[in-house]
PDB file of C-alpha atoms in Angstrom:
ATOM      1  CA  LYS A  12      45.063 -48.895 -13.007  1.00 49.00           C
ATOM      2  CA  SER A  13      48.655 -49.261 -14.133  1.00 54.00           C
ATOM      3  CA  TYR A  14      49.481 -46.150 -12.126  1.00 50.00           C
ATOM      4  CA  GLU A  15      47.779 -47.497  -9.007  1.00 53.00           C
ATOM      5  CA  MET A  16      49.578 -50.843  -9.331  1.00 51.00           C
ATOM      6  CA  ASP A  17      52.896 -49.103  -9.740  1.00 55.00           C
ATOM      7  CA  LYS A  18      52.143 -47.083  -6.599  1.00 53.00           C
ATOM      8  CA  ALA A  19      51.092 -50.162  -4.530  1.00 55.00           C
ATOM      9  CA  LEU A  20      54.033 -52.343  -5.570  1.00 56.00           C
ATOM     10  CA  PRO A  21      56.643 -50.577  -3.376  1.00 62.00           C
ATOM     11  CA  LEU A  22      54.332 -50.825  -0.382  1.00 56.00           C
ATOM     12  CA  LEU A  23      53.891 -54.525  -1.022  1.00 57.00           C
ATOM     13  CA  ASN A  24      57.615 -54.987  -1.315  1.00 61.00           C
ATOM     14  CA  GLN A  25      58.150 -53.150   1.977  1.00 63.00           C
ATOM     15  CA  GLY A  26      55.571 -55.393   3.690  1.00 63.00           C
ATOM     16  CA  ILE A  27      57.273 -58.516   2.378  1.00 68.00           C
ATOM     17  CA  VAL A  28      60.682 -57.294   3.541  1.00 60.00           C
ATOM     18  CA  LEU A  29      59.279 -56.402   6.947  1.00 66.00           C
ATOM     19  CA  SER A  30      57.617 -59.786   7.283  1.00 67.00           C
ATOM     20  CA  LEU A  31      60.805 -61.547   6.270  1.00 64.00           C
ATOM     21  CA  GLY A  32      62.727 -59.483   8.799  1.00 65.00           C
ATOM     22  CA  VAL A  33      60.340 -60.353  11.589  1.00 62.00           C
ATOM     23  CA  ALA A  34      60.444 -64.022  10.608  1.00 58.00           C
ATOM     24  CA  PHE A  35      64.230 -63.936  10.534  1.00 54.00           C
ATOM     25  CA  LEU A  36      64.408 -62.345  13.973  1.00 59.00           C
ATOM     26  CA  GLY A  37      61.967 -64.943  15.284  1.00 59.00           C
ATOM     27  CA  LEU A  38      64.075 -67.712  13.770  1.00 55.00           C
ATOM     28  CA  VAL A  39      67.272 -66.325  15.325  1.00 59.00           C
ATOM     29  CA  SER A  40      65.542 -65.908  18.690  1.00 63.00           C
ATOM     30  CA  SER A  41      64.235 -69.478  18.638  1.00 75.00           C
ATOM     31  CA  SER A  42      67.742 -70.685  17.729  1.00 83.00           C
ATOM     32  CA  LEU A  43      69.206 -69.331  20.993  1.00 87.00           C
ATOM     33  CA  TYR A  44      68.871 -70.711  24.488  1.00 88.00           C
ATOM     34  CA  THR A  45      70.564 -69.835  27.774  1.00 90.00           C
ATOM     35  CA  VAL A  46      71.804 -72.152  30.497  1.00 92.00           C
ATOM     36  CA  GLU A  47      71.667 -70.257  33.791  1.00 92.00           C
ATOM     37  CA  ALA A  48      74.240 -70.376  36.591  1.00 91.00           C
ATOM     38  CA  GLY A  49      74.084 -73.554  38.663  1.00 91.00           C
ATOM     39  CA  LYS A  50      72.496 -75.519  35.825  1.00 94.00           C
ATOM     40  CA  ARG A  51      73.552 -77.738  32.955  1.00 94.00           C
ATOM     41  CA  GLY A  52      71.761 -78.475  29.691  1.00 94.00           C
ATOM     42  CA  LEU A  53      71.030 -81.399  27.402  1.00 94.00           C
ATOM     43  CA  ILE A  54      69.672 -81.297  23.865  1.00 94.00           C
ATOM     44  CA  PHE A  55      66.733 -83.417  22.758  1.00 93.00           C
ATOM     45  CA  ASP A  56      66.760 -83.998  19.011  1.00 92.00           C
ATOM     46  CA  ARG A  57      63.549 -85.148  17.345  1.00 90.00           C
ATOM     47  CA  PHE A  58      65.515 -87.454  15.056  1.00 91.00           C
ATOM     48  CA  SER A  59      68.352 -88.780  17.247  1.00 90.00           C
ATOM     49  CA  GLY A  60      66.940 -88.431  20.778  1.00 91.00           C
ATOM     50  CA  VAL A  61      68.793 -87.043  23.799  1.00 92.00           C
ATOM     51  CA  LYS A  62      72.364 -86.105  22.934  1.00 92.00           C
ATOM     52  CA  SER A  63      75.150 -87.102  25.318  1.00 90.00           C
ATOM     53  CA  LYS A  64      76.924 -83.727  25.302  1.00 92.00           C
ATOM     54  CA  VAL A  65      76.409 -81.717  28.492  1.00 93.00           C
ATOM     55  CA  ILE A  66      75.919 -77.997  27.828  1.00 93.00           C
ATOM     56  CA  SER A  67      77.604 -75.619  30.259  1.00 92.00           C
ATOM     57  CA  GLU A  68      76.393 -72.200  31.426  1.00 92.00           C
ATOM     58  CA  GLY A  69      75.871 -69.469  28.844  1.00 91.00           C
ATOM     59  CA  THR A  70      74.005 -68.847  25.594  1.00 90.00           C
ATOM     60  CA  HIS A  71      74.082 -71.502  22.856  1.00 90.00           C
ATOM     61  CA  PHE A  72      72.519 -72.319  19.451  1.00 88.00           C
ATOM     62  CA  LEU A  73      70.140 -75.109  18.461  1.00 88.00           C
ATOM     63  CA  ILE A  74      68.091 -76.085  15.413  1.00 86.00           C
ATOM     64  CA  PRO A  75      64.615 -74.561  15.805  1.00 84.00           C
ATOM     65  CA  PHE A  76      61.640 -76.931  15.760  1.00 83.00           C
ATOM     66  CA  VAL A  77      64.030 -79.896  15.715  1.00 89.00           C
ATOM     67  CA  GLN A  78      65.952 -79.548  18.966  1.00 89.00           C
ATOM     68  CA  ASN A  79      64.760 -78.590  22.470  1.00 91.00           C
ATOM     69  CA  PRO A  80      66.899 -77.748  25.536  1.00 93.00           C
ATOM     70  CA  ILE A  81      66.615 -79.698  28.828  1.00 93.00           C
ATOM     71  CA  TYR A  82      67.843 -78.003  31.997  1.00 94.00           C
ATOM     72  CA  PHE A  83      69.311 -79.746  35.052  1.00 93.00           C
ATOM     73  CA  ASN A  84      69.976 -78.181  38.467  1.00 94.00           C
ATOM     74  CA  VAL A  85      73.501 -79.234  39.506  1.00 94.00           C
ATOM     75  CA  ARG A  86      73.680 -77.262  42.745  1.00 94.00           C
ATOM     76  CA  ILE A  87      73.962 -79.130  46.059  1.00 95.00           C
ATOM     77  CA  THR A  88      70.387 -79.690  47.222  1.00 95.00           C
ATOM     78  CA  PRO A  89      69.140 -80.752  50.683  1.00 95.00           C
ATOM     79  CA  GLY A  90      66.635 -83.539  51.182  1.00 93.00           C
ATOM     80  CA  THR A  91      64.976 -85.146  54.225  1.00 93.00           C
ATOM     81  CA  PHE A  92      63.651 -88.688  54.304  1.00 92.00           C
ATOM     82  CA  THR A  93      61.883 -90.696  56.997  1.00 91.00           C
ATOM     83  CA  SER A  94      61.950 -94.476  57.079  1.00 90.00           C
ATOM     84  CA  PRO A  95      59.812 -96.666  59.384  1.00 91.00           C
ATOM     85  CA  THR A  96      61.738 -99.829  60.196  1.00 90.00           C
ATOM     86  CA  ALA A  97      62.437-102.352  62.976  1.00 90.00           C
ATOM     87  CA  SER A  98      65.491-103.116  65.101  1.00 89.00           C
ATOM     88  CA  LYS A  99      67.125-106.484  65.676  1.00 90.00           C
ATOM     89  CA  ASP A 100      64.979-107.066  68.772  1.00 86.00           C
ATOM     90  CA  MET A 101      61.827-106.140  66.800  1.00 86.00           C
ATOM     91  CA  GLN A 102      61.355-102.672  68.267  1.00 87.00           C
ATOM     92  CA  ARG A 103      59.601-100.148  66.015  1.00 89.00           C
ATOM     93  CA  ILE A 104      62.031 -97.453  64.852  1.00 90.00           C
ATOM     94  CA  GLN A 105      61.404 -94.207  62.971  1.00 90.00           C
ATOM     95  CA  LEU A 106      64.648 -93.067  61.302  1.00 92.00           C
ATOM     96  CA  SER A 107      64.955 -89.567  59.791  1.00 93.00           C
ATOM     97  CA  LEU A 108      67.834 -88.763  57.445  1.00 94.00           C
ATOM     98  CA  ARG A 109      69.111 -85.522  55.946  1.00 95.00           C
ATOM     99  CA  VAL A 110      71.172 -85.689  52.760  1.00 95.00           C
ATOM    100  CA  LEU A 111      72.943 -83.158  50.538  1.00 96.00           C
ATOM    101  CA  PHE A 112      73.004 -84.364  46.933  1.00 96.00           C
ATOM    102  CA  ARG A 113      73.687 -83.337  43.331  1.00 95.00           C
ATOM    103  CA  PRO A 114      73.664 -85.169  40.011  1.00 96.00           C
ATOM    104  CA  ASP A 115      76.843 -86.505  38.443  1.00 95.00           C
ATOM    105  CA  GLU A 116      77.279 -84.198  35.435  1.00 93.00           C
ATOM    106  CA  SER A 117      78.938 -86.923  33.381  1.00 92.00           C
ATOM    107  CA  LYS A 118      75.793 -89.086  33.749  1.00 94.00           C
ATOM    108  CA  LEU A 119      73.079 -86.502  33.079  1.00 94.00           C
ATOM    109  CA  ARG A 120      71.928 -88.229  29.876  1.00 94.00           C
ATOM    110  CA  ASP A 121      71.439 -91.562  31.672  1.00 94.00           C
ATOM    111  CA  ILE A 122      69.678 -89.864  34.587  1.00 95.00           C
ATOM    112  CA  TYR A 123      67.251 -88.049  32.282  1.00 93.00           C
ATOM    113  CA  THR A 124      66.628 -91.101  30.107  1.00 93.00           C
ATOM    114  CA  ASN A 125      65.966 -93.447  33.046  1.00 93.00           C
ATOM    115  CA  TYR A 126      64.482 -91.228  35.782  1.00 93.00           C
ATOM    116  CA  GLY A 127      63.637 -87.831  34.298  1.00 91.00           C
ATOM    117  CA  ILE A 128      64.195 -84.332  35.663  1.00 91.00           C
ATOM    118  CA  ASP A 129      62.740 -85.243  39.093  1.00 91.00           C
ATOM    119  CA  TYR A 130      65.229 -88.089  39.544  1.00 92.00           C
ATOM    120  CA  ASP A 131      65.694 -87.325  43.252  1.00 91.00           C
ATOM    121  CA  GLU A 132      62.016 -87.936  44.022  1.00 91.00           C
ATOM    122  CA  SER A 133      62.159 -91.251  42.169  1.00 90.00           C
ATOM    123  CA  VAL A 134      65.433 -92.611  43.525  1.00 94.00           C
ATOM    124  CA  LEU A 135      66.442 -91.148  46.896  1.00 94.00           C
ATOM    125  CA  PRO A 136      63.388 -92.108  49.028  1.00 93.00           C
ATOM    126  CA  SER A 137      63.625 -95.687  47.778  1.00 93.00           C
ATOM    127  CA  ILE A 138      67.338 -96.220  48.429  1.00 94.00           C
ATOM    128  CA  ALA A 139      67.171 -94.322  51.751  1.00 93.00           C
ATOM    129  CA  ASN A 140      64.455 -96.694  52.955  1.00 93.00           C
ATOM    130  CA  GLU A 141      66.380 -99.728  51.679  1.00 93.00           C
ATOM    131  CA  VAL A 142      69.670 -98.802  53.369  1.00 94.00           C
ATOM    132  CA  ALA A 143      67.987 -97.702  56.626  1.00 93.00           C
ATOM    133  CA  LYS A 144      66.149-101.014  56.990  1.00 93.00           C
ATOM    134  CA  ALA A 145      69.324-103.012  56.289  1.00 93.00           C
ATOM    135  CA  VAL A 146      71.443-101.108  58.820  1.00 94.00           C
ATOM    136  CA  ILE A 147      68.857-100.792  61.623  1.00 93.00           C
ATOM    137  CA  ALA A 148      68.090-104.528  61.446  1.00 92.00           C
ATOM    138  CA  GLY A 149      71.644-105.242  62.611  1.00 92.00           C
ATOM    139  CA  PHE A 150      71.296-103.428  65.960  1.00 93.00           C
ATOM    140  CA  ASN A 151      69.182-103.761  69.083  1.00 89.00           C
ATOM    141  CA  ALA A 152      67.158-100.723  70.100  1.00 86.00           C
ATOM    142  CA  GLU A 153      69.529 -99.820  72.940  1.00 83.00           C
ATOM    143  CA  GLU A 154      72.538-100.167  70.635  1.00 88.00           C
ATOM    144  CA  LEU A 155      71.026 -97.570  68.315  1.00 88.00           C
ATOM    145  CA  VAL A 156      71.488 -95.082  71.157  1.00 84.00           C
ATOM    146  CA  THR A 157      74.856 -96.221  72.501  1.00 86.00           C
ATOM    147  CA  GLN A 158      76.383 -96.805  69.037  1.00 90.00           C
ATOM    148  CA  ARG A 159      74.799 -93.929  67.149  1.00 90.00           C
ATOM    149  CA  ASP A 160      78.086 -92.858  65.516  1.00 91.00           C
ATOM    150  CA  ASN A 161      78.625 -96.357  64.149  1.00 94.00           C
ATOM    151  CA  VAL A 162      75.039 -96.535  62.897  1.00 93.00           C
ATOM    152  CA  SER A 163      75.401 -93.135  61.198  1.00 92.00           C
ATOM    153  CA  ARG A 164      78.633 -94.223  59.500  1.00 94.00           C
ATOM    154  CA  LEU A 165      77.068 -97.426  58.140  1.00 95.00           C
ATOM    155  CA  VAL A 166      74.014 -95.560  56.841  1.00 94.00           C
ATOM    156  CA  ARG A 167      76.191 -92.915  55.190  1.00 95.00           C
ATOM    157  CA  ASN A 168      78.501 -95.435  53.502  1.00 95.00           C
ATOM    158  CA  GLY A 169      75.562 -97.541  52.310  1.00 95.00           C
ATOM    159  CA  LEU A 170      73.665 -94.579  50.870  1.00 95.00           C
ATOM    160  CA  VAL A 171      76.714 -93.107  49.118  1.00 95.00           C
ATOM    161  CA  GLU A 172      77.419 -96.428  47.436  1.00 95.00           C
ATOM    162  CA  ARG A 173      73.817 -97.057  46.357  1.00 94.00           C
ATOM    163  CA  ALA A 174      73.307 -93.492  45.082  1.00 95.00           C
ATOM    164  CA  SER A 175      76.439 -93.708  42.919  1.00 94.00           C
ATOM    165  CA  HIS A 176      74.776 -96.519  40.929  1.00 94.00           C
ATOM    166  CA  PHE A 177      72.076 -94.021  39.885  1.00 95.00           C
ATOM    167  CA  GLY A 178      74.439 -91.185  38.990  1.00 94.00           C
ATOM    168  CA  ILE A 179      73.775 -89.252  42.207  1.00 96.00           C
ATOM    169  CA  ILE A 180      76.569 -87.811  44.351  1.00 96.00           C
ATOM    170  CA  LEU A 181      75.846 -87.496  48.088  1.00 96.00           C
ATOM    171  CA  GLU A 182      77.951 -84.756  49.673  1.00 94.00           C
ATOM    172  CA  ASP A 183      76.703 -85.454  53.200  1.00 94.00           C
ATOM    173  CA  VAL A 184      74.417 -87.888  55.033  1.00 93.00           C
ATOM    174  CA  SER A 185      73.362 -87.491  58.660  1.00 92.00           C
ATOM    175  CA  ILE A 186      70.848 -89.015  61.057  1.00 92.00           C
ATOM    176  CA  ILE A 187      68.710 -86.218  62.468  1.00 92.00           C
ATOM    177  CA  HIS A 188      66.325 -88.315  64.557  1.00 90.00           C
ATOM    178  CA  ILE A 189      65.846 -91.869  65.816  1.00 89.00           C
ATOM    179  CA  GLY A 190      62.324 -92.366  67.120  1.00 87.00           C
ATOM    180  CA  PHE A 191      61.236 -95.267  69.325  1.00 85.00           C
ATOM    181  CA  SER A 192      57.829 -96.631  70.239  1.00 80.00           C
ATOM    182  CA  PRO A 193      56.136 -95.085  73.330  1.00 79.00           C
ATOM    183  CA  GLU A 194      56.419 -98.405  75.182  1.00 76.00           C
ATOM    184  CA  PHE A 195      60.165 -98.629  74.620  1.00 76.00           C
ATOM    185  CA  THR A 196      60.658 -94.979  75.549  1.00 69.00           C
ATOM    186  CA  LYS A 197      58.867 -95.535  78.892  1.00 74.00           C
ATOM    187  CA  ALA A 198      60.944 -98.666  79.533  1.00 65.00           C
ATOM    188  CA  ILE A 199      64.137 -96.685  78.922  1.00 67.00           C
ATOM    189  CA  GLU A 200      62.989 -93.944  81.315  1.00 64.00           C
ATOM    190  CA  HIS A 201      62.203 -96.492  84.058  1.00 65.00           C
ATOM    191  CA  LYS A 202      65.568 -98.139  83.540  1.00 70.00           C
ATOM    192  CA  GLN A 203      67.366 -94.814  83.834  1.00 63.00           C
ATOM    193  CA  VAL A 204      65.503 -94.013  87.053  1.00 56.00           C
ATOM    194  CA  ALA A 205      66.417 -97.451  88.456  1.00 63.00           C
ATOM    195  CA  GLN A 206      70.056 -96.963  87.497  1.00 68.00           C
ATOM    196  CA  GLN A 207      70.152 -93.544  89.145  1.00 70.00           C
ATOM    197  CA  SER A 208      68.598 -94.994  92.311  1.00 68.00           C
ATOM    198  CA  ALA A 209      71.115 -97.857  92.314  1.00 74.00           C
ATOM    199  CA  GLU A 210      73.981 -95.398  91.874  1.00 76.00           C
ATOM    200  CA  ARG A 211      72.706 -93.321  94.800  1.00 75.00           C
ATOM    201  CA  GLN A 212      72.441 -96.385  97.037  1.00 75.00           C
ATOM    202  CA  LYS A 213      75.939 -97.391  96.017  1.00 81.00           C
ATOM    203  CA  PHE A 214      77.178 -93.906  96.926  1.00 76.00           C
ATOM    204  CA  LEU A 215      75.472 -94.035 100.341  1.00 75.00           C
ATOM    205  CA  VAL A 216      76.963 -97.464 101.108  1.00 81.00           C
ATOM    206  CA  GLU A 217      80.414 -96.300 100.077  1.00 82.00           C
ATOM    207  CA  ARG A 218      80.104 -93.156 102.189  1.00 80.00           C
ATOM    208  CA  SER A 219      79.043 -95.245 105.199  1.00 81.00           C
ATOM    209  CA  LYS A 220      82.086 -97.482 104.724  1.00 83.00           C
ATOM    210  CA  GLN A 221      84.382 -94.483 104.564  1.00 82.00           C
ATOM    211  CA  GLU A 222      82.852 -92.960 107.717  1.00 80.00           C
ATOM    212  CA  LYS A 223      83.325 -96.222 109.623  1.00 81.00           C
ATOM    213  CA  LEU A 224      86.881 -96.473 108.385  1.00 80.00           C
ATOM    214  CA  ALA A 225      87.532 -92.914 109.560  1.00 79.00           C
ATOM    215  CA  GLU A 226      86.152 -93.765 113.016  1.00 77.00           C
ATOM    216  CA  VAL A 227      88.420 -96.810 113.230  1.00 77.00           C
ATOM    217  CA  ILE A 228      91.442 -94.783 112.239  1.00 80.00           C
ATOM    218  CA  LEU A 229      90.546 -92.079 114.777  1.00 77.00           C
ATOM    219  CA  ALA A 230      90.144 -94.656 117.546  1.00 77.00           C
ATOM    220  CA  GLU A 231      93.455 -96.256 116.644  1.00 75.00           C
ATOM    221  CA  GLY A 232      95.085 -92.814 116.700  1.00 74.00           C
ATOM    222  CA  GLU A 233      93.693 -92.004 120.127  1.00 71.00           C
ATOM    223  CA  THR A 234      94.850 -95.396 121.460  1.00 78.00           C
ATOM    224  CA  GLU A 235      98.314 -94.824 120.069  1.00 71.00           C
ATOM    225  CA  ALA A 236      98.410 -91.307 121.572  1.00 69.00           C
ATOM    226  CA  ALA A 237      97.410 -92.644 124.986  1.00 68.00           C
ATOM    227  CA  ARG A 238     100.135 -95.284 124.777  1.00 69.00           C
ATOM    228  CA  LEU A 239     102.750 -92.682 123.901  1.00 66.00           C
ATOM    229  CA  ILE A 240     101.634 -90.464 126.798  1.00 65.00           C
ATOM    230  CA  GLN A 241     101.822 -93.393 129.207  1.00 67.00           C
ATOM    231  CA  ASP A 242     105.323 -94.259 127.989  1.00 67.00           C
ATOM    232  CA  ALA A 243     106.421 -90.656 128.355  1.00 62.00           C
ATOM    233  CA  MET A 244     105.131 -90.489 131.941  1.00 61.00           C
ATOM    234  CA  LYS A 245     107.024 -93.641 132.845  1.00 65.00           C
ATOM    235  CA  THR A 246     110.350 -92.260 131.643  1.00 64.00           C
ATOM    236  CA  GLY A 247     110.095 -88.836 133.355  1.00 60.00           C
ATOM    237  CA  HIS A 248     108.076 -85.731 134.164  1.00 63.00           C
ATOM    238  CA  GLU A 249     109.020 -83.778 131.042  1.00 64.00           C
ATOM    239  CA  PHE A 250     105.722 -84.552 129.392  1.00 62.00           C
ATOM    240  CA  LEU A 251     103.702 -83.352 132.398  1.00 63.00           C
ATOM    241  CA  GLU A 252     105.808 -80.205 132.567  1.00 68.00           C
ATOM    242  CA  LEU A 253     105.148 -79.557 128.860  1.00 67.00           C
ATOM    243  CA  ARG A 254     101.425 -79.988 129.369  1.00 69.00           C
ATOM    244  CA  ARG A 255     101.519 -77.629 132.372  1.00 71.00           C
ATOM    245  CA  ILE A 256     103.300 -74.957 130.336  1.00 75.00           C
ATOM    246  CA  GLU A 257     100.823 -75.353 127.454  1.00 74.00           C
ATOM    247  CA  ALA A 258      97.877 -75.047 129.872  1.00 75.00           C
ATOM    248  CA  ALA A 259      99.382 -71.939 131.509  1.00 75.00           C
ATOM    249  CA  LYS A 260      99.964 -70.390 128.091  1.00 74.00           C
ATOM    250  CA  GLU A 261      96.373 -71.040 127.065  1.00 76.00           C
ATOM    251  CA  ILE A 262      95.062 -69.532 130.353  1.00 75.00           C
ATOM    252  CA  ALA A 263      97.252 -66.461 129.918  1.00 72.00           C
ATOM    253  CA  GLU A 264      96.013 -65.908 126.372  1.00 73.00           C
ATOM    254  CA  THR A 265      92.410 -66.192 127.568  1.00 75.00           C
ATOM    255  CA  LEU A 266      92.947 -63.717 130.414  1.00 69.00           C
ATOM    256  CA  SER A 267      94.758 -61.257 128.145  1.00 69.00           C
ATOM    257  CA  ARG A 268      91.619 -60.919 126.017  1.00 70.00           C
ATOM    258  CA  SER A 269      89.476 -60.123 129.084  1.00 65.00           C
ATOM    259  CA  ARG A 270      88.926 -56.426 129.957  1.00 64.00           C
ATOM    260  CA  SER A 271      88.031 -57.100 133.626  1.00 63.00           C
ATOM    261  CA  VAL A 272      91.487 -58.411 134.574  1.00 56.00           C
ATOM    262  CA  THR A 273      94.237 -56.163 135.990  1.00 57.00           C
ATOM    263  CA  TYR A 274      97.855 -57.320 136.004  1.00 54.00           C
ATOM    264  CA  LEU A 275     100.135 -56.543 139.018  1.00 52.00           C
ATOM    265  CA  SER A 276     103.894 -56.636 138.955  1.00 53.00           C
ATOM    266  CA  PRO A 277     105.486 -59.397 141.037  1.00 54.00           C
ATOM    267  CA  GLY A 278     106.443 -58.321 144.586  1.00 53.00           C
ATOM    268  CA  ASN A 279     104.059 -55.370 144.747  1.00 50.00           C
ATOM    269  CA  ASN A 280     101.805 -55.293 147.794  1.00 49.00           C
ATOM    270  CA  ILE A 281      99.059 -52.952 146.729  1.00 46.00           C
ATOM    271  CA  LEU A 282      95.607 -52.948 148.199  1.00 46.00           C
ATOM    272  CA  LEU A 283      93.170 -51.284 145.879  1.00 45.00           C
ATOM    273  CA  ASN A 284      90.245 -49.274 147.291  1.00 45.00           C
ATOM    274  CA  SER A 285      91.096 -50.317 150.931  1.00 45.00           C
ATOM    275  CA  PRO A 286      91.172 -47.794 153.867  1.00 48.00           C
ATOM    276  CA  GLN A 287      94.352 -47.648 155.927  1.00 47.00           C
ATOM    277  CA  GLN A 288      94.168 -48.969 159.478  1.00 45.00           C
ATOM    278  CA  HIS A 289      96.173 -47.462 162.333  1.00 44.00           C
TER     279      HIS A 289
END
């Protein structure tokens, strides 16, 4: 028996060492945690709560079974929100917003303590609806179309300010759609058709005025030309001679383009295709 115990003791010692080694490796492994790229970490301590220090990317140590890591995504993230509201003239409006947001890294502890990891789902829809209602209520429905840039600026400034109170940074805010009620949309279409018709009628009236003015100017020009011709005829025959020369020139040009005309030199007395008489 003593021999068998002496033989089993080394094996027992090896098992204990192996177990201690495995336990040590498990303890070291549980003491390490890694913060991936684009994320930040917080430490929750079972005795002191969430620590204020923000952990950057990389591998870090913690106390096993006492501390746990909390991971936050700090990349810029898109979000879309739709808010049903009403305009100043009580028209139903459906406003859709697109935002790019990220958490303020210096306020991660407050964000986690107050709103949790899914802070964006808790905060952004609420403040987007609040700001949209406040801004849209200051404009008539038509002004939302004609002053869209101003509306977008007010919504953006309001959202950026409100989000900062919750530790959220908005990199961009834009209005992607303003929806109106079917009744208002039809009214706008009818108004546009009426405006186009009015513009066409205005164009036709203006064109008629211009045509009449052109006729008056033409008549005045012809009257003035007749008066000048009459004056020229009273003072001499130069004008009539000029007209005669111009008419002769025009006749000559017309005859020169005709193939059935034969030109004879002045003074020639030639009878073509005529038999001689004795």
